[in-house]
Tab-separated table of C-alpha atoms in Angstrom:
chain	number	residue	atom	x	y	z
U	1356	SER	CA	0.025	-0.359	0.487
U	1357	PHE	CA	1.410	3.809	-0.501
U	1358	LYS	CA	0.956	6.727	1.999
U	1359	HIS	CA	0.333	9.637	-0.258
U	1360	TYR	CA	1.987	13.200	1.594
U	1361	ARG	CA	0.894	16.312	-0.615
U	1362	HIS	CA	1.212	19.933	-0.731
U	1363	HIS	CA	-1.688	21.709	0.779
U	1364	ALA	CA	-1.083	25.647	1.313
U	1365	ASP	CA	-3.458	25.652	4.524
U	1366	GLN	CA	-1.533	22.855	6.532
U	1367	PRO	CA	2.598	24.343	7.589
U	1368	GLY	CA	3.453	20.627	7.842
U	1369	SER	CA	2.244	19.704	4.646
U	1370	LEU	CA	4.640	18.648	2.027
U	1371	SER	CA	6.431	21.923	0.484
U	1372	HIS	CA	5.890	20.731	-3.386
U	1373	ASN	CA	3.659	18.338	-4.755
U	1374	ARG	CA	6.521	18.101	-7.655
U	1375	VAL	CA	9.242	16.003	-5.745
U	1376	TYR	CA	13.027	15.354	-7.553
U	1377	VAL	CA	15.316	13.668	-5.194
U	1378	LEU	CA	14.588	11.553	-1.755
U	1379	PHE	CA	17.542	10.852	0.787
U	1380	GLU	CA	17.279	9.608	4.258
U	1381	ASP	CA	20.637	10.241	6.463
U	1382	ARG	CA	21.969	8.161	8.210
U	1383	ASP	CA	20.165	8.764	11.152
U	1384	GLY	CA	16.970	7.589	9.102
U	1385	THR	CA	16.091	11.759	8.525
U	1386	LEU	CA	13.882	11.267	5.773
U	1387	TRP	CA	14.416	14.534	3.210
U	1388	ALA	CA	12.684	15.437	0.067
U	1389	GLY	CA	13.971	18.108	-2.705
U	1390	THR	CA	11.690	19.653	-4.640
U	1391	ARG	CA	11.151	21.595	-7.581
U	1392	GLY	CA	9.993	25.151	-6.369
U	1393	GLY	CA	9.639	24.372	-2.733
U	1394	GLY	CA	13.081	23.746	-1.569
U	1395	LEU	CA	13.807	20.520	0.835
U	1396	ALA	CA	11.492	19.151	3.271
U	1397	ARG	CA	12.436	16.831	6.158
U	1398	LEU	CA	9.932	14.363	7.555
U	1399	ASN	CA	9.123	14.260	11.194
U	1400	ARG	CA	8.044	10.365	11.628
U	1401	GLN	CA	7.052	11.116	14.936
U	1402	THR	CA	4.678	13.990	14.469
U	1403	ASP	CA	4.370	13.176	10.424
U	1404	SER	CA	4.839	16.700	9.086
U	1405	PHE	CA	7.516	17.691	7.448
U	1406	GLU	CA	10.189	21.084	8.279
U	1407	HIS	CA	10.994	23.358	5.514
U	1408	TYR	CA	13.853	24.799	3.928
U	1409	ARG	CA	13.318	27.822	1.872
U	1410	HIS	CA	14.850	30.255	-0.822
U	1411	ASP	CA	14.705	33.719	1.600
U	1412	PRO	CA	16.557	36.554	-0.765
U	1413	GLN	CA	17.169	38.598	1.949
U	1414	ASP	CA	18.967	36.185	3.627
U	1415	SER	CA	22.850	34.568	2.537
U	1416	SER	CA	22.521	31.875	4.676
U	1417	SER	CA	19.373	30.349	3.438
U	1418	LEU	CA	19.122	27.650	1.182
U	1419	SER	CA	20.044	28.987	-2.248
U	1420	SER	CA	17.094	27.594	-4.471
U	1421	ASP	CA	13.857	26.323	-4.224
U	1422	TYR	CA	14.429	23.797	-6.776
U	1423	VAL	CA	16.410	21.005	-4.937
U	1424	TRP	CA	17.769	18.556	-7.563
U	1425	SER	CA	19.998	16.253	-5.176
U	1426	ILE	CA	20.788	15.802	-1.859
U	1427	PHE	CA	24.179	13.801	-0.006
U	1428	GLN	CA	25.196	12.750	3.159
U	1429	ASP	CA	29.021	12.954	3.243
U	1430	ARG	CA	31.458	10.988	5.561
U	1431	ALA	CA	31.980	13.109	8.344
U	1432	GLY	CA	28.145	13.396	8.412
U	1433	SER	CA	27.656	17.189	6.586
U	1434	LEU	CA	24.550	17.225	4.119
U	1435	TRP	CA	24.865	18.995	1.063
U	1436	ILE	CA	22.581	20.251	-0.985
U	1437	GLY	CA	22.495	20.577	-5.012
U	1438	THR	CA	19.940	23.721	-6.595
U	1439	VAL	CA	19.523	25.426	-9.498
U	1440	ASN	CA	21.263	27.803	-8.305
U	1441	GLY	CA	24.499	26.199	-6.319
U	1442	LEU	CA	25.705	23.659	-3.883
U	1443	ASN	CA	24.341	23.631	-0.136
U	1444	ARG	CA	25.820	22.787	3.333
U	1445	PHE	CA	23.314	22.762	5.564
U	1446	ASP	CA	24.632	22.550	9.490
U	1447	SER	CA	21.510	21.257	11.140
U	1448	GLU	CA	23.035	22.471	14.964
U	1449	ARG	CA	22.904	26.227	13.782
U	1450	GLN	CA	19.558	25.542	11.140
U	1451	ARG	CA	21.714	27.271	8.453
U	1452	PHE	CA	23.480	26.431	4.828
U	1453	GLU	CA	26.501	27.572	3.406
U	1454	ARG	CA	27.058	27.991	-0.156
U	1455	TYR	CA	28.902	27.511	-2.581
U	1456	GLN	CA	28.035	28.833	-5.897
U	1457	HIS	CA	29.747	29.693	-9.539
U	1458	ASP	CA	31.780	33.219	-10.246
U	1459	GLN	CA	32.553	33.763	-13.606
U	1460	GLN	CA	35.712	35.609	-12.383
U	1461	ASN	CA	37.185	32.895	-10.465
U	1462	PRO	CA	37.450	29.850	-12.369
U	1463	SER	CA	38.224	27.277	-9.107
U	1464	SER	CA	34.845	28.422	-8.509
U	1465	LEU	CA	31.436	25.511	-8.946
U	1466	GLY	CA	32.054	24.866	-12.526
U	1467	ASN	CA	28.166	25.945	-13.144
U	1468	ASN	CA	25.996	26.667	-10.648
U	1469	GLU	CA	22.887	23.756	-11.410
U	1470	VAL	CA	23.895	20.692	-9.424
U	1471	ASN	CA	22.001	17.674	-10.487
U	1472	ALA	CA	24.512	14.788	-8.586
U	1473	ILE	CA	26.390	14.751	-6.281
U	1474	THR	CA	29.047	11.548	-4.406
U	1475	GLN	CA	31.826	11.240	-2.492
U	1476	ASP	CA	35.160	9.208	-3.770
U	1477	HIS	CA	37.796	7.947	-2.178
U	1478	ASN	CA	39.898	10.446	-1.023
U	1479	GLY	CA	37.143	12.344	0.783
U	1480	LEU	CA	36.665	14.541	-2.297
U	1481	LEU	CA	32.951	15.149	-3.301
U	1482	TRP	CA	31.906	14.906	-7.301
U	1483	LEU	CA	29.402	17.306	-8.601
U	1484	GLY	CA	27.510	16.852	-11.411
U	1485	THR	CA	26.446	20.124	-12.742
U	1486	TYR	CA	24.284	21.108	-16.097
U	1487	GLY	CA	26.478	22.798	-18.591
U	1488	GLY	CA	29.948	22.629	-16.409
U	1489	GLY	CA	30.626	19.397	-16.427
U	1490	LEU	CA	32.493	18.023	-13.347
U	1491	SER	CA	32.921	19.484	-10.602
U	1492	LYS	CA	35.411	18.450	-7.921
U	1493	PHE	CA	35.695	19.971	-4.192
U	1494	ASP	CA	37.572	19.313	-1.334
U	1495	PRO	CA	35.410	20.158	1.494
U	1496	THR	CA	38.656	20.539	4.064
U	1497	SER	CA	40.746	23.235	1.847
U	1498	GLU	CA	37.138	24.096	0.512
U	1499	ARG	CA	38.542	24.917	-3.064
U	1500	PHE	CA	37.133	24.018	-6.269
U	1501	GLY	CA	38.673	21.937	-9.538
U	1502	LEU	CA	36.981	21.223	-13.099
U	1503	VAL	CA	36.745	18.395	-15.114
U	1504	GLN	CA	35.332	19.615	-18.627
U	1505	HIS	CA	34.394	18.188	-21.970
U	1506	ASN	CA	37.376	18.418	-24.533
U	1507	SER	CA	36.209	18.284	-28.366
U	1508	ALA	CA	40.563	17.806	-28.893
U	1509	GLN	CA	40.524	14.870	-26.072
U	1510	PRO	CA	38.515	12.094	-27.147
U	1511	GLN	CA	39.562	10.240	-23.411
U	1512	SER	CA	37.686	13.593	-22.109
U	1513	LEU	CA	34.222	14.110	-20.346
U	1514	SER	CA	31.697	13.599	-23.610
U	1515	LYS	CA	29.707	16.248	-22.907
U	1516	GLY	CA	29.365	19.436	-20.454
U	1517	TYR	CA	25.879	18.289	-18.817
U	1518	VAL	CA	26.344	15.157	-15.890
U	1519	GLY	CA	23.032	14.228	-14.345
U	1520	ALA	CA	24.523	11.086	-12.726
U	1521	ILE	CA	27.131	9.907	-10.925
U	1522	PHE	CA	28.091	7.100	-9.089
U	1523	LYS	CA	31.244	5.457	-7.334
U	1524	ASP	CA	31.281	1.804	-7.520
U	1525	SER	CA	33.055	-0.698	-4.974
U	1526	ASP	CA	36.729	-0.661	-7.069
U	1527	LYS	CA	35.958	3.119	-6.207
U	1528	ASN	CA	35.946	3.556	-9.939
U	1529	LEU	CA	33.648	7.122	-10.882
U	1530	TRP	CA	30.866	6.319	-13.501
U	1531	VAL	CA	29.685	9.361	-15.283
U	1532	GLY	CA	26.366	10.439	-16.633
């Protein structure tokens, strides 16, 4: 059987939007939903209601966009959220987000703001699939980005700049879609 969760404008604890693009259960068993236009929603299993995390243009510590494409928890326990307007690290103690965004003036920034996929390799680096910016690798310790992009002169390079999926297999290989 199925239990349905829906957005109801008159019910604050309902799902934040009906279009859910990503579901993720963190290591504490908390279920997170990334939505198209409703931000990030966290299910409280005891009350069966959702807490909402939304973009607030007046608050730089809010989620960078209400369009959430990817959610990932790294080995250190940090929750990472990929949106159409950058990467966000959630600080659960302060209930705030730290934003990482593309800067055209800085080639060492995030490759593109639309972050579709996130994974972590055996060295602790985060790999971010972006829409048009290829792959960005991010070192959470130094907070530095590196880019892996398509190069038509090199047949062994990334085949395109649009990355929608990343998977790390048991042999430590990264598979990029």
